[in-house]
XYZ file of C-alpha atoms in Angstrom:
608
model
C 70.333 59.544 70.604
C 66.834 60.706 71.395
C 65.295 57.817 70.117
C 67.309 55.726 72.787
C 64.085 55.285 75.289
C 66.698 55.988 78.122
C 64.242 57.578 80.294
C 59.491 57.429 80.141
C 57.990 58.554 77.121
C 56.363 62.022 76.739
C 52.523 61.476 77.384
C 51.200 63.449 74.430
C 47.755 63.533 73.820
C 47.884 64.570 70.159
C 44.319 63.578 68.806
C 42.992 66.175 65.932
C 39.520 64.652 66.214
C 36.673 66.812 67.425
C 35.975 66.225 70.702
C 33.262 66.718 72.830
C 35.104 68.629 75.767
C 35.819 71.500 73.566
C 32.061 72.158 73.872
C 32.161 73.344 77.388
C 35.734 74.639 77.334
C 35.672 76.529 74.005
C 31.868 77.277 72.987
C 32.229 74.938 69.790
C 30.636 72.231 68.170
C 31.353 69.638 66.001
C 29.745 71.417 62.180
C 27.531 69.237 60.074
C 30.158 68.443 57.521
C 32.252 67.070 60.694
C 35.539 68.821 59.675
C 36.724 71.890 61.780
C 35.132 73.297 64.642
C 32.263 75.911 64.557
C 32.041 78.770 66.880
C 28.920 78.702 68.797
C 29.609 82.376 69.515
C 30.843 83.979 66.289
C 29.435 81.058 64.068
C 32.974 80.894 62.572
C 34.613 77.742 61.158
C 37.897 76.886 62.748
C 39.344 74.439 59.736
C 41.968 73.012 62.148
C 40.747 70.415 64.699
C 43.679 70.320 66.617
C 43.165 71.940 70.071
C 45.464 75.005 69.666
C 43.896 76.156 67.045
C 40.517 76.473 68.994
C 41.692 77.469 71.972
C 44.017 80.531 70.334
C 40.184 81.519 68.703
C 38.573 81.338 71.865
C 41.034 83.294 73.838
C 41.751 86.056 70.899
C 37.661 86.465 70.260
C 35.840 85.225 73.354
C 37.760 85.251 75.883
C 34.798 87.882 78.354
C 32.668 84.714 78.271
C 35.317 83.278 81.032
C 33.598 84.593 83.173
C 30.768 81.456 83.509
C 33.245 79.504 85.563
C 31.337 76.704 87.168
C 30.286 73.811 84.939
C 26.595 74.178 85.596
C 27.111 77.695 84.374
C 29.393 76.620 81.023
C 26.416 74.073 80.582
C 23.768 76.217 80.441
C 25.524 79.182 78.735
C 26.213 76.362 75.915
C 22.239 75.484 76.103
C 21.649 79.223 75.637
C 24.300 79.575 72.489
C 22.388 76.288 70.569
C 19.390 78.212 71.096
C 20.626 80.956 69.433
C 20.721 83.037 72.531
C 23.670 84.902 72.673
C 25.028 86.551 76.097
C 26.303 90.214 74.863
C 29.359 91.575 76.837
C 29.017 94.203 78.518
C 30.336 97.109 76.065
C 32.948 99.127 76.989
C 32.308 102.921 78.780
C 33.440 105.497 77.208
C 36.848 105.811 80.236
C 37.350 102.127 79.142
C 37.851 103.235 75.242
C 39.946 106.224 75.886
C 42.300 103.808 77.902
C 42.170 101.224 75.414
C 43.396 104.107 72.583
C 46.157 105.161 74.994
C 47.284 101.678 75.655
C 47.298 101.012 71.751
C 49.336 104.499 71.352
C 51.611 103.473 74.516
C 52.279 99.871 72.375
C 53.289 101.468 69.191
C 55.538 104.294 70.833
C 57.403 101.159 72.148
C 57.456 99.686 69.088
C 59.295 102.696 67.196
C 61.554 103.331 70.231
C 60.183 106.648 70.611
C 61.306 108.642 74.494
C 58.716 108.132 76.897
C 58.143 112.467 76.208
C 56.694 111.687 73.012
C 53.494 110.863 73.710
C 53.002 114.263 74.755
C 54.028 115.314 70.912
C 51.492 112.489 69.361
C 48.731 113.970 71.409
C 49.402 117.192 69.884
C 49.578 116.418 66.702
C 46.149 113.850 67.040
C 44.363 116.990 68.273
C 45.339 119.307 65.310
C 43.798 117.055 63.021
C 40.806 116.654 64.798
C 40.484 120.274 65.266
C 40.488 120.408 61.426
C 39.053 116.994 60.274
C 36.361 116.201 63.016
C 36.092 119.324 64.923
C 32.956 118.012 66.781
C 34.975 115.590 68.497
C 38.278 117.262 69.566
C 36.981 117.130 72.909
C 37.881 113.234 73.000
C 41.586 114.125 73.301
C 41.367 115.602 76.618
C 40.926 112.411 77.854
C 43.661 110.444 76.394
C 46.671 110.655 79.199
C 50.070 110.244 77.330
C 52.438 112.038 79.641
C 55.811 110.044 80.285
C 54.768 108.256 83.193
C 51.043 107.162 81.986
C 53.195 105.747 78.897
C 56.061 104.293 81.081
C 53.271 102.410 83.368
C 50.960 101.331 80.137
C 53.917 100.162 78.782
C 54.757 97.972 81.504
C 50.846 96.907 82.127
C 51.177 95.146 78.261
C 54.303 93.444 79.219
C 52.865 92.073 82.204
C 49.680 90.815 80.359
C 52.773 89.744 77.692
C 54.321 87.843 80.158
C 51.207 86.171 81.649
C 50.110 84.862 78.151
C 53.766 83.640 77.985
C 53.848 81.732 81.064
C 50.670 80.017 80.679
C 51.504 78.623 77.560
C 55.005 77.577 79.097
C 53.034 75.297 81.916
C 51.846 73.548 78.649
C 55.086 73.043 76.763
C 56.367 69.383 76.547
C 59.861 70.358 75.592
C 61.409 73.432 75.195
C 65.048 75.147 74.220
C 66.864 78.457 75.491
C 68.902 80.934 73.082
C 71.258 82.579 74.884
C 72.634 85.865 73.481
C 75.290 88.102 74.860
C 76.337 89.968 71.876
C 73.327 92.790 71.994
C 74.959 95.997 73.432
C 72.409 98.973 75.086
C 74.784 102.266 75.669
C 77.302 100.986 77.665
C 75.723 98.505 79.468
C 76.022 94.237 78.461
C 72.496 92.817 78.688
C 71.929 88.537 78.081
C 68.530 88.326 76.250
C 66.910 84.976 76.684
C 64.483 83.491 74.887
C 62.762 80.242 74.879
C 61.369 77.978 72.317
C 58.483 75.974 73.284
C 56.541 72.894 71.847
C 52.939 72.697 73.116
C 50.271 69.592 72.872
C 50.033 69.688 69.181
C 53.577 70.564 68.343
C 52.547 74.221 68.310
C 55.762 75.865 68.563
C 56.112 78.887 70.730
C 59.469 81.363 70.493
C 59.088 84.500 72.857
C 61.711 86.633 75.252
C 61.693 84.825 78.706
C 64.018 87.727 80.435
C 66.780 89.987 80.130
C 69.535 89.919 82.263
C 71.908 92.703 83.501
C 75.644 90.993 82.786
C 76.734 93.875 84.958
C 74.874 92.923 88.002
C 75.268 88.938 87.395
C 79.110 89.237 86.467
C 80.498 86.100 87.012
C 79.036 82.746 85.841
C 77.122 81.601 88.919
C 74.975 84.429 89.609
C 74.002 84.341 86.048
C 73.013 80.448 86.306
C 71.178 81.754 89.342
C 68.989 84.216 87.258
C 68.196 81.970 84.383
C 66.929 79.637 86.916
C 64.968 81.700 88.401
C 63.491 82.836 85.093
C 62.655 79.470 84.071
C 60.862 78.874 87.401
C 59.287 81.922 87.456
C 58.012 81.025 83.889
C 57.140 76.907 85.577
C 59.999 75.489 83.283
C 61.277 72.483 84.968
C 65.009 71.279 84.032
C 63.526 68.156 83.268
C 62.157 69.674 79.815
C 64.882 71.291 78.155
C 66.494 69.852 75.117
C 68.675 72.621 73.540
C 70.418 75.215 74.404
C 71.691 77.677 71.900
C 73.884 80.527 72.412
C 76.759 82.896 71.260
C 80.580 81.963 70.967
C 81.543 83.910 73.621
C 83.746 82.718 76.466
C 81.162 83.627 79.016
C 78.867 81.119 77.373
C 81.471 78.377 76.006
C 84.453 78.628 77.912
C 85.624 75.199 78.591
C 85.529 75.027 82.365
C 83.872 78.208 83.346
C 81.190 78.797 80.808
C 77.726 78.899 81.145
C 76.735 76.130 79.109
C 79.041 73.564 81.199
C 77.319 75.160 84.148
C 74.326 74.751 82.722
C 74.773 70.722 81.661
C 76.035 69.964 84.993
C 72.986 71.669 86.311
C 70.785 69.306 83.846
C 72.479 66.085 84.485
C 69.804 64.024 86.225
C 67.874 59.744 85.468
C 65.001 62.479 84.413
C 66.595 64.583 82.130
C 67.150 64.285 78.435
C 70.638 65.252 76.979
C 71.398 68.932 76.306
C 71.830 69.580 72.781
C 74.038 72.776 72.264
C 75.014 74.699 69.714
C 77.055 78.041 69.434
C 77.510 80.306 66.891
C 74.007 80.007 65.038
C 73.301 83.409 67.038
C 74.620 86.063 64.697
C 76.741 83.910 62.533
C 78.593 86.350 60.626
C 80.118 87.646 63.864
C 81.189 84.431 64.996
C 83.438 84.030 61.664
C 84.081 87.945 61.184
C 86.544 87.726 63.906
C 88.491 85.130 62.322
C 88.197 86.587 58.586
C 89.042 90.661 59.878
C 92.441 89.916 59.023
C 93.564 93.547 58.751
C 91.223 95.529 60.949
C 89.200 96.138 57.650
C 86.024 96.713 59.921
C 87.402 99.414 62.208
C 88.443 101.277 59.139
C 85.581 101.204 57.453
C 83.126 102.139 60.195
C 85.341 105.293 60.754
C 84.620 106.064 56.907
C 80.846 106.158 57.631
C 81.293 108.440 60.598
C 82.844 111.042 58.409
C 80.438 110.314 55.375
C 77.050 110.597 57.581
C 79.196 113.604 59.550
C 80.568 115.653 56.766
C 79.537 113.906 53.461
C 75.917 114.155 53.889
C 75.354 116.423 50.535
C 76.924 114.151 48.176
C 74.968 111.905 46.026
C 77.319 108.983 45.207
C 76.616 108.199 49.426
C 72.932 107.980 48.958
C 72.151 104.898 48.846
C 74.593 104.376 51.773
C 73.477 106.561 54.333
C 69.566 105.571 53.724
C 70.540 101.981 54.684
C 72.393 102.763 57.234
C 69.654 104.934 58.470
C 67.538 103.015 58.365
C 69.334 100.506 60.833
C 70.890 102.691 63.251
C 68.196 105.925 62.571
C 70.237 109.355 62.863
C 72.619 108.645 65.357
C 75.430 106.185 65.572
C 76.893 104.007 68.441
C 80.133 102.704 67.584
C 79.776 99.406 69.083
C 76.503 98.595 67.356
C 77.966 100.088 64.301
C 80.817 98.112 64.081
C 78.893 94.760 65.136
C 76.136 95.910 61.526
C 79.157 96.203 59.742
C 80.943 92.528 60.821
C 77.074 91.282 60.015
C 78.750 92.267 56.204
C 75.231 93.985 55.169
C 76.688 96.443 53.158
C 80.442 95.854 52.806
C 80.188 95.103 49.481
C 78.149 98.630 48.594
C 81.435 99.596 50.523
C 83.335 98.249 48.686
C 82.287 99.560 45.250
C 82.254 103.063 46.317
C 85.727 102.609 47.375
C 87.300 104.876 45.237
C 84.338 107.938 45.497
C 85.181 107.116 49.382
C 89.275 107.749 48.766
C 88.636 111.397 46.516
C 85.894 112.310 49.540
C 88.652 111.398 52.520
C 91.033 113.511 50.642
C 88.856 116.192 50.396
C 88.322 116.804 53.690
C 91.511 116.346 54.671
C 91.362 112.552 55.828
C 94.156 109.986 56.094
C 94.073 107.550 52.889
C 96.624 105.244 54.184
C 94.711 102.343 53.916
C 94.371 102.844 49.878
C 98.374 102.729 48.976
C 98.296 99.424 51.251
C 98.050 96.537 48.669
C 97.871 93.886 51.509
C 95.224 95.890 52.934
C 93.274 96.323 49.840
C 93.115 92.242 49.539
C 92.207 91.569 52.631
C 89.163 94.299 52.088
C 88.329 91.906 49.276
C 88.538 88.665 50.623
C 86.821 89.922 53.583
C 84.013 91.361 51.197
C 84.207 87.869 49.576
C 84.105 85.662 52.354
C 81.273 87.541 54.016
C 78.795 87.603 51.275
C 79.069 83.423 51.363
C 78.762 83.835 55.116
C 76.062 85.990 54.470
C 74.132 83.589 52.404
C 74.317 81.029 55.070
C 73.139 83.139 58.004
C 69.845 84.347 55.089
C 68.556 81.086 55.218
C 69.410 80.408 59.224
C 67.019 83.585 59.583
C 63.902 81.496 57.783
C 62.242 80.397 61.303
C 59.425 77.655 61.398
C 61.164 75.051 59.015
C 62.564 72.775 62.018
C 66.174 72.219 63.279
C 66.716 69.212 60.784
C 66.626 72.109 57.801
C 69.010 74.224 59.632
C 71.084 71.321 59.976
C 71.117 70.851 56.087
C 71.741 74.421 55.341
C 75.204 73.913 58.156
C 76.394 70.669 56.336
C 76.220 72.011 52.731
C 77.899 75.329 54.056
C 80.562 72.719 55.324
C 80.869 71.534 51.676
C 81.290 74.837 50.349
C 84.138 75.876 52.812
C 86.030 72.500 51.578
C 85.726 74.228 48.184
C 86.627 77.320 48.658
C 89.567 76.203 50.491
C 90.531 73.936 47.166
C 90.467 76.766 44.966
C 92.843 79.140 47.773
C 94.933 76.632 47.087
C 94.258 76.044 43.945
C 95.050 79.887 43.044
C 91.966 79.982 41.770
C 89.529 83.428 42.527
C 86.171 82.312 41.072
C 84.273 82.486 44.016
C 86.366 85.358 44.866
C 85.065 88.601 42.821
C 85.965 91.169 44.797
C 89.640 89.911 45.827
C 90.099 89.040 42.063
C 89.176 92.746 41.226
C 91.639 94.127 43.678
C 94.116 92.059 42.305
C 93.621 92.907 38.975
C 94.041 96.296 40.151
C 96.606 95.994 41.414
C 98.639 93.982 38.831
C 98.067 97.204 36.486
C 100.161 99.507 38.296
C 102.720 96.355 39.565
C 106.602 95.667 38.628
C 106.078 91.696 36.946
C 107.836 90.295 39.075
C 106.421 91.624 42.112
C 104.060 89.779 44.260
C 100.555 90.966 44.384
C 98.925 88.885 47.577
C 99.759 86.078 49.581
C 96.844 83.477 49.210
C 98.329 80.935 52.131
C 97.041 83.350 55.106
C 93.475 83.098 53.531
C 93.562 79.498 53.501
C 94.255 79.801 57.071
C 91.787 81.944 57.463
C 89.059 79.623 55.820
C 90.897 76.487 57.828
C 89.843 78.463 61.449
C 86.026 78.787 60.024
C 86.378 75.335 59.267
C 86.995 74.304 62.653
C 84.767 76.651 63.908
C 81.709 75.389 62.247
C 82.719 71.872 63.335
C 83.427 72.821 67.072
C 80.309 75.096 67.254
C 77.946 72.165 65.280
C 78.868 68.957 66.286
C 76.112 68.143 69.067
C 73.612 68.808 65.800
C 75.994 66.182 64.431
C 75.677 64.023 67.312
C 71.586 63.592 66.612
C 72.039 63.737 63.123
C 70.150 60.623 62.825
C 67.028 62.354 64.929
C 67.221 64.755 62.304
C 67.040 62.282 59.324
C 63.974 60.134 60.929
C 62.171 63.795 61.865
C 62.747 65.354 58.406
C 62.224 61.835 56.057
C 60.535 59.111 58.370
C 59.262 56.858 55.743
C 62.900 56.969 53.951
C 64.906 56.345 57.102
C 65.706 52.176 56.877
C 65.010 50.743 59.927
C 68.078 48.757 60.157
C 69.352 51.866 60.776
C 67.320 52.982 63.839
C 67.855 51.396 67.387
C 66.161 48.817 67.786
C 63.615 50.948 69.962
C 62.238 52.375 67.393
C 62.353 49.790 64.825
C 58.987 48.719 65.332
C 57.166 51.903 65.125
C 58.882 52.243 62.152
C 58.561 50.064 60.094
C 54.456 50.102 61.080
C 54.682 54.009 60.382
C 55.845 52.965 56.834
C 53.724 50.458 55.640
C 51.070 52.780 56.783
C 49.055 54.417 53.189
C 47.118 57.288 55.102
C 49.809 58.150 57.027
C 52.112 58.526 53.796
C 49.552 60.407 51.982
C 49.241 63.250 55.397
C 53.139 63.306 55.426
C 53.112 63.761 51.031
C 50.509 66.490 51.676
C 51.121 68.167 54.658
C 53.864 70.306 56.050
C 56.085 68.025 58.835
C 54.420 70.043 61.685
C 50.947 69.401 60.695
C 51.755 66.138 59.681
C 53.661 65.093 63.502
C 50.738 66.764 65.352
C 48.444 64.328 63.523
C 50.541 61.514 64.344
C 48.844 59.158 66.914
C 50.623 59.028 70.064
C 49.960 56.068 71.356
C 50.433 54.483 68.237
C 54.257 56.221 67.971
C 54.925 57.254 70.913
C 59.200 57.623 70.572
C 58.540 58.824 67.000
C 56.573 61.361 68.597
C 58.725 62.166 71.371
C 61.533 62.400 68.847
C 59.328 64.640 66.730
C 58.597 66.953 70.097
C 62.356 67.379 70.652
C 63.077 67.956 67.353
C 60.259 70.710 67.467
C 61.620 72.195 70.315
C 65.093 73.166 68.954
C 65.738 76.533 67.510
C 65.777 76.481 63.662
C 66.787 80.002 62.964
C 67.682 83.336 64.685
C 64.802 85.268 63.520
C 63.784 86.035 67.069
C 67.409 87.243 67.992
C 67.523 89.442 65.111
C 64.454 91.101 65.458
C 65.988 92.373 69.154
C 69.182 93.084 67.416
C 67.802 94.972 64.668
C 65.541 96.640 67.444
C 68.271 97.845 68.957
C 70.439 99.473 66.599
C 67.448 101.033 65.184
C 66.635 102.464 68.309
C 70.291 103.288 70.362
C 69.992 106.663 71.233
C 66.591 106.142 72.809
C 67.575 102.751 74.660
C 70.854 104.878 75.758
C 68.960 106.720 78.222
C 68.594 106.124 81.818
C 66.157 102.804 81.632
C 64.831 100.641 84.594
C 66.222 96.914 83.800
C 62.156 96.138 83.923
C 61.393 98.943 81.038
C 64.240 97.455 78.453
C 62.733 94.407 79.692
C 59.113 95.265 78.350
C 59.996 97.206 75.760
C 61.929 94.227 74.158
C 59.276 92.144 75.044
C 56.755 94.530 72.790
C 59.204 94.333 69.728
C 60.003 90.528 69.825
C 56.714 88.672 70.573
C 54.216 87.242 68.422
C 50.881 87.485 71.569
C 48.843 89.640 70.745
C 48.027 91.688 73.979
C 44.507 91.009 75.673
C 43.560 94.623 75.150
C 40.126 93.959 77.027
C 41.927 92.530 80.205
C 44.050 95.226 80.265
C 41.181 97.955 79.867
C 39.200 96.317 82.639
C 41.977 95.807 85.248
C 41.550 91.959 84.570
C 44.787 90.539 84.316
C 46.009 87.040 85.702
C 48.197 86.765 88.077
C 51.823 86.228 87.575
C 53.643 83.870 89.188
C-alpha cells in the first residue's frame, strides 16, 4: 500500500498563501482584500492562490515580459508596474500577423484532418469573400502562404512549441502514469499512442500525448521498451516517478512473460521506486469484452450491412439516421478495421438492431445473402450481444468522465462487478429483464416455433458473462490491491484509523479532528481540497493524495485520438512522416494552448 512509507516522502510544497516571490516571478501582488492574486500587468484578479493558477495567467497573457531576465531588471520592471508604468510590447509587423493567421489556419486544417493541399482551397475561398465583402483589403491574402509544405512545416512548428510546453511542465510533475494504447489502427500501419498523466505542485493534473510509436519499426517487445524510455527521458521523466501504468488487453502489452508491462515492472523495480499500479482493459472497454460476447461473428456481419447501405442504399430514408452517425464518425469513406472496431464500441448496434427487418427487405433487394435472418441462434446472439453491450456501454460512459480521480473509476468498476453477478443470476435464472432485445428475438421467434421446440440456449451466455467476469477481475485487481488508498483519498475523514497502517494513523486521526479542514473538504472539490492540504502537516496523506492524482481516471484522452482517427482515415491513410501523425495527434489531443507569439517571432525553447 502507498501509505506504507517504504521509501522518503514526496517534498511538496503545497502552500495556497500569497507569497511574496510571485512578485518578481509573475508580476502580481497580494490585492487589498488579501484573497487571489492581482495582475500588476492586466490588473486582473486571479481568485486562486495556488501557484498554477498564476503562473498558467502569466504564461497565457504575459509571457513577452520574459524577456527582463536578471533580477535587478524583474525588480525594477515591478517598480515601474506599481507606478503605473506599463512596458508595451513591441506590436507585431504586419509579416508577423500574416504568419500568425497562417499558423492559426495551419492548426485548424489539422484539427479537421484536412490533406496538406487544402490550404491552397481555403485561401481561395478566403479571397472570394474578401473580393466581395472587404474588397479594399483583398490584397492581404497574397501574403498568407498555405501551400502543402508551408502547412506541413507550420504544422510541425505548433507541435514543437506543443511539445516544449509539455516537457516543461513534465520536469515539474511529482508523480505521473502512462496509458498505453495499441488498438488505434492508421491505414495499414499499427501505431502505440502514449500518453502521460501528470500531477504538478498543487495537484494540477496534466494528461497530454508523450509520443507515438511505429509497432512496425519496434516489433518485438524490447525495442519498444527502448522507445518509451527514451520518450520519457526525452520528456525528463525519471522511473523513479511513475505510479500507473494503464494499457490495452492485448498480448503485446499483458502477455504473461513477454509483455510490455512485465518488461516494464522489471524495468521499475528499484529501493527508489514506488510500486507499479496496472490496469488493462480501461482503454476502450467495450472492445476488451466484445471479443468475448461476439459469440456468432454478429460484428463482421453487420459491418458488411453498412458497406452495402452507405454503397447502394444511400436514397432510402429508413437509413437516415444511420448513415449521418456513421458519417459523422468515419466521414465519407470507410476503413474496415476502424469500422469494425466503432461497431464492437456497440454505438449504434442497437439502431441496428431495430432496423433489422428494413435491413433484411433492402439485402433482398439488391440481391444480398439473408442467411443470417432464417438463423434463430444467430438472431439471439444479435440480441444478447445488443444487450450485453448497451450495459457495457454504460460502464465505459462514465469511465469517459475525466477529472473525477481514479478512486471514482474504481467505484464505477466494483458496482459494474455487482451488476455482472446479476445478470448472471437471472441467465440462470431464465429470466430476460435486463435482456430487451434477446427477449424480443425470442418472442419472435416463439411465434413462428413448433411448442416443443427449443428457442435459445441460455447456458452459453452465462458463459459468456462468466469470461467478462474474470476479465474484469484479472484486468482490475491491482486497483483492488490499493483499494484502501482509494477509500482514504476519496473519504479521509470517514476512513477509521484502526484501519490505516499505523504510518498514517497519526496524521489521521489529527486530519479528523481538524474543523477547517472538514469544512474545505465539505466545500470543496477533493482536488482543491488536497492541494490546500499542508504538507508538512500530512505529508503521506499528501503523498497518497499525489499518487492517487496521478492515475488515469478515464479514457477521455484515448478517445479523443480514437475518435480522431476514424473521423479522419482516408486523410491519415496517406503517405505520412511518423513525425507528422505525431503532430497532428498532438494538435487534436492536447489541452496547451499554443504560444502563438513565440511561434510568430521565431522564439521557441529549446527541446531537449
Amino acid at each position: 500500500m502507498w501509505m506504507t512509507p517504504k521509501r522518503s516522502k514526496m517534498e511538496i510544497d503545497e502552500s495556497r498563501a500569497f507569497r511574496a516571490e510571485w512578485t518578481q516571478r509573475y508580476l502580481v501582488v497580494e490585492p487589498p482584500e488579501g484573497e487571489g492574486a492581482l495582475c500588476l500587468l492586466c490588473r486582473r484578479l486571479v481568485a486562486a492562490t495556488c501557484e498554477s493558477d498564476v503562473k498558467q495567467h502569466y504564461e497565457a497573457e504575459h509571457e513577452y515580459y520574459e524577456r527582463y531576465v536578471t533580477e535587478d531588471e524583474r525588480a525594477a520592471l515591478v517598480e515601474r508596474l506599481r507606478r503605473g508604468d506599463l512596458p508595451e510590447a513591441a506590436p507585431l509587423t504586419p509579416e508577423q500577423r500574416i504568419a500568425r493567421a497562417g499558423l492559426g489556419l495551419a492548426r485548424l486544417l489539422a484539427l479537421k484532418g484536412c490533406g496538406w493541399g487544402e490550404g491552397d482551397f481555403v485561401h481561395r475561398c478566403m479571397a472570394v469573400m474578401l473580393r466581395d465583402v472587404l474588397p479594399d483589403h483583398v490584397g492581404i491574402m497574397d501574403g498568407i502562404d498555405l501551400s502543402p509544405e508551408t502547412t506541413r512545416q507550420r504544422v510541425l512548428d505548433i507541435h514543437q512549441n506543443l511539445r516544449s510546453q509539455l516537457f516543461n511542465r513534465a520536469k515539474n510533475f511529482k508523480a505521473y502514469s502512462l496509458a498505453l494504447d495499441d488498438q488505434a489502427f492508421v491505414a495499414y500501419e499499427n501505431y502505440l499512442l502514449v500518453f502521460v498523466r501528470g500531477v504538478g505542485h498543487n495537484l494540477e493534473v496534466h494528461e497530454e500525448l508523450l509520443t507515438i510509436i511505429n509497432l512496425t519499426h519496434h516489433f518485438s517487445v524490447g525495442a519498444l521498451m527502448a522507445a518509451i524510455l527514451e520518450a520519457l527521458q526525452t520528456a525528463g521523466l525519471s522511473l523513479q516517478r511513475m505510479v500507473g501504468l494503464t494499457t490495452t488487453h492485448t498480448l503485446r502489452m499483458i502477455g504473461e512473460n513477454s509483455g510490455l508491462v512485465s518488461y516494464m515492472r522489471e524495468k521499475a523495480v528499484s529501493p527508489n521506486c514506488w510500486n507499479v499500479i496496472h490496469y488493462s482493459g480501461f482503454l476502450h472497454l467495450e472492445l476488451l469484452s466484445s471479443y468475448d460476447v461476439d459469440v456468432n461473428q454478429i460484428i463482421n456481419a453487420v459491418s458488411e450491412w453498412i458497406v452495402l447501405i452507405k454503397t447502394r442504399g444511400v436514397r432510402r430514408p429508413e437509413f437516415q439516421a444511420l448513415l449521418t452517425e456513421s458519417e459523422s464518425e468515419h466521414g465519407e469513406r470507410v476503413n474496415g478495421r476502424c469500422l469494425n472496431n466503432w461497431l464492437r464500441k456497440g454505438k449504434t448496434l442497437k439502431l441496428i438492431f431495430s432496423l433489422r427487418k428494413e435491413i433484411e427487405t433492402f439485402l433482398v433487394s439488391i440481391g444480398a445473402t439473408t442467411v443470417h435472418f432464417t438463423d434463430k441462434e444467430w438472431l439471439c446472439d444479435f440480441g444478447f450481444l445488443v444487450d450485453i453491450m448497451d450495459h457495457l456501454g454504460e460502464i465505459s460512459e462514465l469511465l469517459r468522465v475525466n477529472r473525477v480521480f481514479a478512486a471514482a473509476a474504481f467505484d464505477h468498476i466494483c458496482a459494474f462487478e455487482v451488476k455482472l453477478n446479476l445478470l448472471q443470476r437471472q441467465v440462470e435464472e431464465k429470466n430476460l429483464t435486463n435482456f430487451a432485445a434477446l427477449s424480443q428475438v425470442v418472442d419472435e421467434l416463439k411465434e413462428n416455433l413448433q411448442e416443443d421446440e427449443k428457442v435459445l440456449d441460455l447456458e452459453r451466455y452465462r458463459g459468456v458473462i462468466c469470461r467478462i467476469q474474470k476479465e474484469f477481475e484479472r484486468h482490475f485487481k491491482d486497483l483492488k490491491f490499493i483499494k484502501k488508498d482509494l477509500e482514504l483519498f476519496a473519504n479521509p475523514f470517514s476512513f477509521k484509523p484502526e484501519y490505516a497502517p499505523i504510518s498514517v494513523r497519526v496524521e489521521l486521526t489529527k486530519l479528523q479532528a481538524n474543523a477547517n479542514l472538514w469544512e474545505e473538504y465539505r466545500t470543496k472539490d477533493l482536488g482543491q481540497f488536497y492541494a490546500g492540504l499542508p504538507a508538512e502537516s500530512y505529508p503521506i496523506i499528501k503523498g497518497v493524495a499525489c499518487k492517487v492524482a496521478s492515475l488515469f481516471d478515464s479514457s477521455k484522452i484515448c478517445e479523443k485520438a480514437f475518435s480522431y482517427l476514424t473521423r479522419n482515415q482516408h486523410t491519415l491513410s496517406q503517405p505520412l512522416t511518423d513525425e507528422h501523425l505525431h503532430a497532428l495527434f498532438r494538435i487534436a489531443t492536447t489541452e496547451i494552448e499554443p504560444r502563438w507569439d513565440d511561434l510568430v517571432r521565431g522564439r521557441n525553447e529549446s527541446n531537449p
